[in-house]
Amino acid sequence: MLVSAKEMLEKARDGKYAVGQFNINNLEWTKSILLTAQEMNSPVILGVSCGAGKYMTGFKTVASMVSAMIDDLKITVPVALHLDHGTYEACFDCIDAGFSSIMFDGSHYSIDENVEKTKELVAICKEKGLSLEAEVGSIGGEEDGVIGMGGVTMLAAGIGNIHGKYPANWPGLSFETLAAVKEKVGDMPLVLHGGTGIPEDMIKKAISLGVAKINVNTECQLAFAAATRKYIEDGKDLEGKGFDPRKLLAPGCEAIKETVREKINLFGSAGKA
Ligand code: 13P
């Protein structure tokens, strides 16, 4: 059964660890992540971006696939199905489709409009028992508006983190900003986006400062692509029935599992289901 992310994130905040959000792209991704979370007895959040939702033919397909897979694979650890960087419209689509958690990314609106739309979604999510992630791109003079968003389950704040690979000259996370946000939002669990390629010591420090959810997407994609490339470059697809998609995609799936295992260990959520 899918659960809201609220309880798992509150436990993570109190226990000083973080729950991984791993983005899914297809059946193989979903299966690999769910099996690894189960193997490690860890709660897990499956992230679905609007683009990935569209690729998988729609949010209804995604919700049905994930729910059925949890049953068929006998997954017993807490699993939240979460819309990642949702538009206002996508939030409603995912609520209808049966997601258990949504992120409304209103960071490109004015802070007033972001707060107004987030509040509207807070009311709906509260009524339906879903968790809600809100995003603000920066702090500064607008923090008060953020605190006004009572009922938000978790908050993603820009602290120098970037989606995808970090450039060589990246100055690192701004822990000063993180600490300032934390002070303003109290015990609301914080979310660190752009989890790919952040050095381990920075991850640990971020968790110690209140980050309870860390999003990872690109790293699984890179691991999958490298393992698949090796399989083909080694000519394995040309040996026997090596072209069978179940064989062709197996090394990539193992690579995703290994990446998820490493992250779950680093984030400290193993054994916390
Ligand atoms: P990465 O792709 O950098 O891991 O970021 C994932 C993310 O933050 C999804 O919202």
Coordinates of C-alpha atoms and ligand atoms in Angstrom, one line a residue:
M1 CA 0.0 0.0 0.0
L2 CA 1.2 3.5 -0.8
V3 CA 1.7 5.8 2.2
S4 CA 2.0 9.6 2.6
A5 CA 5.6 10.7 3.1
K6 CA 4.7 12.5 6.3
E7 CA 5.4 9.9 8.9
M8 CA 8.5 8.5 7.3
L9 CA 10.0 12.0 7.1
E10 CA 9.1 13.0 10.6
K11 CA 10.8 9.8 11.8
A12 CA 13.8 10.6 9.7
R13 CA 14.0 14.1 11.0
D14 CA 13.8 12.9 14.6
G15 CA 16.3 10.0 13.9
K16 CA 18.8 12.2 12.1
Y17 CA 18.8 10.3 8.8
A18 CA 17.2 11.0 5.4
V19 CA 14.8 9.0 3.2
G20 CA 15.9 8.7 -0.4
Q21 CA 13.6 9.9 -3.2
F22 CA 14.6 7.9 -6.3
N23 CA 13.0 9.0 -9.5
I24 CA 11.5 6.4 -11.7
N25 CA 11.3 6.2 -15.5
N26 CA 9.9 2.8 -16.3
L27 CA 9.1 -0.6 -15.0
E28 CA 12.7 -1.7 -14.6
W29 CA 13.5 1.4 -12.5
T30 CA 10.5 1.0 -10.3
K31 CA 11.2 -2.7 -9.7
S32 CA 14.9 -2.2 -9.0
I33 CA 14.2 0.6 -6.5
L34 CA 11.4 -1.2 -4.7
L35 CA 13.4 -4.5 -4.4
T36 CA 16.4 -2.7 -3.0
A37 CA 14.4 -0.7 -0.4
Q38 CA 12.7 -4.0 0.7
E39 CA 16.1 -5.8 0.8
M40 CA 17.5 -3.0 3.1
N41 CA 14.3 -2.6 5.1
S42 CA 14.2 1.1 4.2
P43 CA 11.3 3.5 3.6
V44 CA 11.5 4.9 0.1
I45 CA 10.0 7.6 -2.0
L46 CA 9.4 7.0 -5.7
G47 CA 9.7 10.4 -7.6
V48 CA 7.9 11.0 -10.8
S49 CA 8.6 14.2 -12.8
C50 CA 5.9 15.5 -15.2
G51 CA 8.1 14.4 -18.1
A52 CA 8.6 10.9 -16.8
G53 CA 4.9 10.7 -16.1
K54 CA 4.2 11.6 -19.7
Y55 CA 6.8 9.2 -20.9
M56 CA 5.1 6.4 -19.0
T57 CA 1.8 7.4 -20.8
G58 CA 0.3 9.2 -17.8
F59 CA 0.1 9.4 -14.0
K60 CA -2.7 6.9 -13.9
T61 CA -0.6 4.3 -15.5
V62 CA 2.2 5.1 -13.1
A63 CA 0.0 4.9 -10.0
S64 CA -1.5 1.6 -11.2
M65 CA 1.8 0.1 -12.0
V66 CA 3.4 1.1 -8.7
S67 CA 0.5 -0.1 -6.6
A68 CA 0.3 -3.4 -8.4
M69 CA 4.0 -3.9 -8.2
I70 CA 4.0 -3.4 -4.4
D71 CA 1.4 -6.2 -4.1
D72 CA 3.1 -8.6 -6.6
L73 CA 6.6 -8.1 -5.2
K74 CA 5.2 -8.3 -1.6
I75 CA 6.8 -5.0 -0.6
T76 CA 6.2 -4.3 3.0
V77 CA 8.4 -1.2 3.6
P78 CA 6.7 2.2 3.5
V79 CA 6.5 3.5 -0.1
A80 CA 5.4 7.0 -1.1
L81 CA 4.6 7.8 -4.7
H82 CA 5.5 11.4 -5.1
L83 CA 5.1 13.9 -7.9
D84 CA 8.4 15.7 -8.4
H85 CA 8.4 19.4 -9.4
G86 CA 4.7 19.3 -10.2
T87 CA 3.0 22.1 -12.0
Y88 CA -0.2 23.3 -10.5
E89 CA -2.3 21.3 -13.0
A90 CA -0.1 18.1 -12.6
C91 CA -0.7 18.2 -8.8
F92 CA -4.5 17.8 -9.4
D93 CA -3.9 15.0 -11.9
C94 CA -1.7 13.1 -9.5
I95 CA -4.1 13.5 -6.6
D96 CA -6.8 12.1 -8.9
A97 CA -4.5 9.3 -10.1
G98 CA -3.8 8.0 -6.6
F99 CA -0.4 9.4 -5.8
S100 CA 0.3 9.5 -2.1
S101 CA 2.5 12.6 -2.1
I102 CA 3.0 15.6 -4.3
M103 CA 5.4 18.4 -4.8
F104 CA 4.1 21.7 -6.0
D105 CA 7.0 23.6 -7.5
G106 CA 5.7 27.2 -7.4
S107 CA 9.2 28.6 -7.2
H108 CA 8.8 30.4 -10.6
Y109 CA 5.8 32.3 -9.4
S110 CA 6.0 35.4 -7.2
I111 CA 6.3 34.4 -3.6
D112 CA 2.7 35.6 -3.0
E113 CA 1.3 33.5 -5.7
N114 CA 3.5 30.5 -4.7
V115 CA 2.1 30.7 -1.2
E116 CA -1.5 31.2 -2.3
K117 CA -1.4 28.2 -4.6
T118 CA 0.5 26.1 -2.1
K119 CA -2.1 26.9 0.6
E120 CA -4.8 25.7 -1.7
L121 CA -3.0 22.4 -2.3
V122 CA -2.3 22.1 1.4
A123 CA -6.0 22.1 2.1
I124 CA -6.7 19.4 -0.5
C125 CA -3.8 17.2 0.5
K126 CA -4.8 17.4 4.2
E127 CA -8.3 16.3 3.4
K128 CA -7.1 13.4 1.3
G129 CA -4.2 12.4 3.6
L130 CA -1.4 13.2 1.1
S131 CA 1.9 14.8 1.9
L132 CA 2.9 18.0 0.2
E133 CA 6.3 19.3 -0.7
A134 CA 6.6 23.0 -1.4
E135 CA 9.6 24.8 -3.0
V136 CA 11.1 28.2 -2.5
G137 CA 14.0 29.2 -4.7
S138 CA 15.6 31.6 -2.2
I139 CA 15.2 32.9 1.3
G140 CA 15.9 36.6 2.2
G141 CA 13.0 39.0 2.6
E142 CA 10.5 36.4 1.6
E143 CA 10.9 33.9 4.4
D144 CA 7.9 35.1 6.4
G145 CA 5.7 34.1 3.5
V146 CA 7.2 30.6 3.8
I147 CA 6.4 30.2 7.4
G148 CA 2.9 31.2 6.7
M149 CA 2.4 28.0 4.7
G150 CA 1.3 25.9 7.7
G151 CA 0.5 22.3 6.8
V152 CA 3.3 21.9 4.3
T153 CA 4.9 18.5 5.0
M154 CA 8.3 19.3 3.7
L155 CA 10.2 22.2 2.1
A156 CA 12.7 22.2 -0.7
A157 CA 14.9 25.3 -0.5
G158 CA 17.6 26.3 -2.9
I159 CA 21.0 26.1 -1.1
G160 CA 23.3 26.0 -4.0
N161 CA 22.2 22.5 -5.1
I162 CA 21.8 21.8 -8.8
H163 CA 20.0 19.0 -10.7
G164 CA 22.3 16.8 -12.8
K165 CA 26.1 16.7 -12.6
Y166 CA 27.9 19.4 -10.6
P167 CA 30.4 21.6 -12.5
A168 CA 34.0 21.3 -11.5
N169 CA 33.9 24.8 -10.1
W170 CA 30.8 24.3 -7.9
P171 CA 31.3 26.1 -4.6
G172 CA 29.4 23.4 -2.6
L173 CA 26.2 23.6 -0.6
S174 CA 25.5 26.8 1.4
F175 CA 25.1 25.5 4.9
E176 CA 24.6 29.0 6.1
T177 CA 21.5 29.3 4.0
L178 CA 20.3 25.8 5.1
A179 CA 20.7 26.8 8.8
A180 CA 18.8 30.0 8.2
V181 CA 16.0 28.2 6.5
K182 CA 15.9 25.6 9.3
E183 CA 15.7 28.4 11.9
K184 CA 12.7 29.9 10.1
V185 CA 10.7 26.7 9.4
G186 CA 11.3 25.0 12.8
D187 CA 10.9 21.2 12.7
M188 CA 9.5 21.0 9.1
P189 CA 11.6 18.3 7.3
L190 CA 13.8 19.8 4.6
V191 CA 14.4 18.4 1.2
L192 CA 17.7 18.4 -0.7
H193 CA 17.3 18.2 -4.4
G194 CA 20.1 17.4 -6.8
G195 CA 21.4 14.5 -4.7
T196 CA 23.7 13.2 -7.5
G197 CA 27.3 13.9 -7.0
I198 CA 27.2 15.8 -3.6
P199 CA 30.2 14.7 -1.6
E200 CA 29.4 12.4 1.4
D201 CA 30.5 14.8 4.0
M202 CA 28.2 17.5 2.7
I203 CA 25.3 15.0 2.6
K204 CA 26.0 14.1 6.2
K205 CA 26.2 17.7 7.3
A206 CA 23.0 18.6 5.5
I207 CA 21.2 15.7 7.3
S208 CA 22.6 17.0 10.6
L209 CA 21.1 20.4 9.8
G210 CA 17.5 19.1 9.2
V211 CA 17.5 17.6 5.7
A212 CA 15.2 14.5 5.9
K213 CA 14.7 13.7 2.2
I214 CA 17.3 13.6 -0.5
N215 CA 16.4 13.3 -4.2
V216 CA 18.5 11.3 -6.5
N217 CA 17.8 10.9 -10.2
T218 CA 20.8 11.4 -12.6
E219 CA 23.1 9.0 -10.7
C220 CA 20.8 6.1 -11.4
Q221 CA 20.5 7.1 -15.0
L222 CA 24.3 7.3 -15.4
A223 CA 24.8 3.9 -13.7
F224 CA 22.1 2.3 -15.9
A225 CA 23.6 3.8 -19.0
A226 CA 27.2 2.8 -18.2
A227 CA 26.2 -0.9 -17.4
T228 CA 24.1 -1.1 -20.6
R229 CA 26.9 0.4 -22.7
K230 CA 29.4 -2.2 -21.3
Y231 CA 27.0 -5.1 -22.0
I232 CA 26.7 -4.0 -25.6
E233 CA 30.4 -3.0 -26.1
D234 CA 31.3 -6.5 -24.7
G235 CA 29.1 -7.9 -27.5
K236 CA 26.9 -9.7 -25.0
D237 CA 23.8 -8.9 -27.0
L238 CA 25.2 -10.9 -29.9
E239 CA 25.9 -14.0 -27.8
G240 CA 23.0 -16.6 -27.8
K241 CA 19.8 -14.8 -26.7
G242 CA 21.7 -11.9 -25.3
F243 CA 19.4 -9.6 -27.2
D244 CA 16.4 -10.6 -25.0
P245 CA 15.4 -7.4 -23.3
R246 CA 15.3 -9.2 -20.0
K247 CA 19.0 -10.0 -20.4
L248 CA 19.9 -6.7 -22.1
L249 CA 18.4 -4.6 -19.3
A250 CA 19.6 -6.8 -16.4
P251 CA 23.1 -5.2 -15.9
G252 CA 21.5 -1.7 -15.9
C253 CA 19.0 -2.8 -13.3
E254 CA 21.7 -4.3 -11.1
A255 CA 23.6 -0.9 -11.5
I256 CA 20.5 1.0 -10.3
K257 CA 20.2 -1.4 -7.3
E258 CA 23.8 -0.8 -6.4
T259 CA 23.4 2.9 -6.6
V260 CA 20.2 2.9 -4.5
R261 CA 22.0 0.6 -1.9
E262 CA 24.9 3.0 -1.6
K263 CA 22.6 6.0 -1.2
I264 CA 20.4 4.2 1.4
N265 CA 23.5 3.4 3.4
L266 CA 24.8 6.9 3.1
F267 CA 21.5 8.5 4.0
G268 CA 21.2 6.2 7.1
S269 CA 17.6 4.9 6.3
A270 CA 18.5 1.1 6.2
G271 CA 16.6 -0.8 8.8
K272 CA 14.3 2.1 9.5
A273 CA 11.2 0.8 7.8
Ligands
13P1 P1 19.7 14.7 -9.5 O1 19.2 14.4 -10.9 O2 20.8 15.7 -9.6 O3 20.0 13.5 -8.7 O4 18.5 15.5 -8.8 C1 17.3 14.8 -8.6 C2 16.2 15.7 -8.1 O5 16.5 16.6 -7.3 C3 14.9 15.4 -8.5 O6 14.0 16.4 -8.1

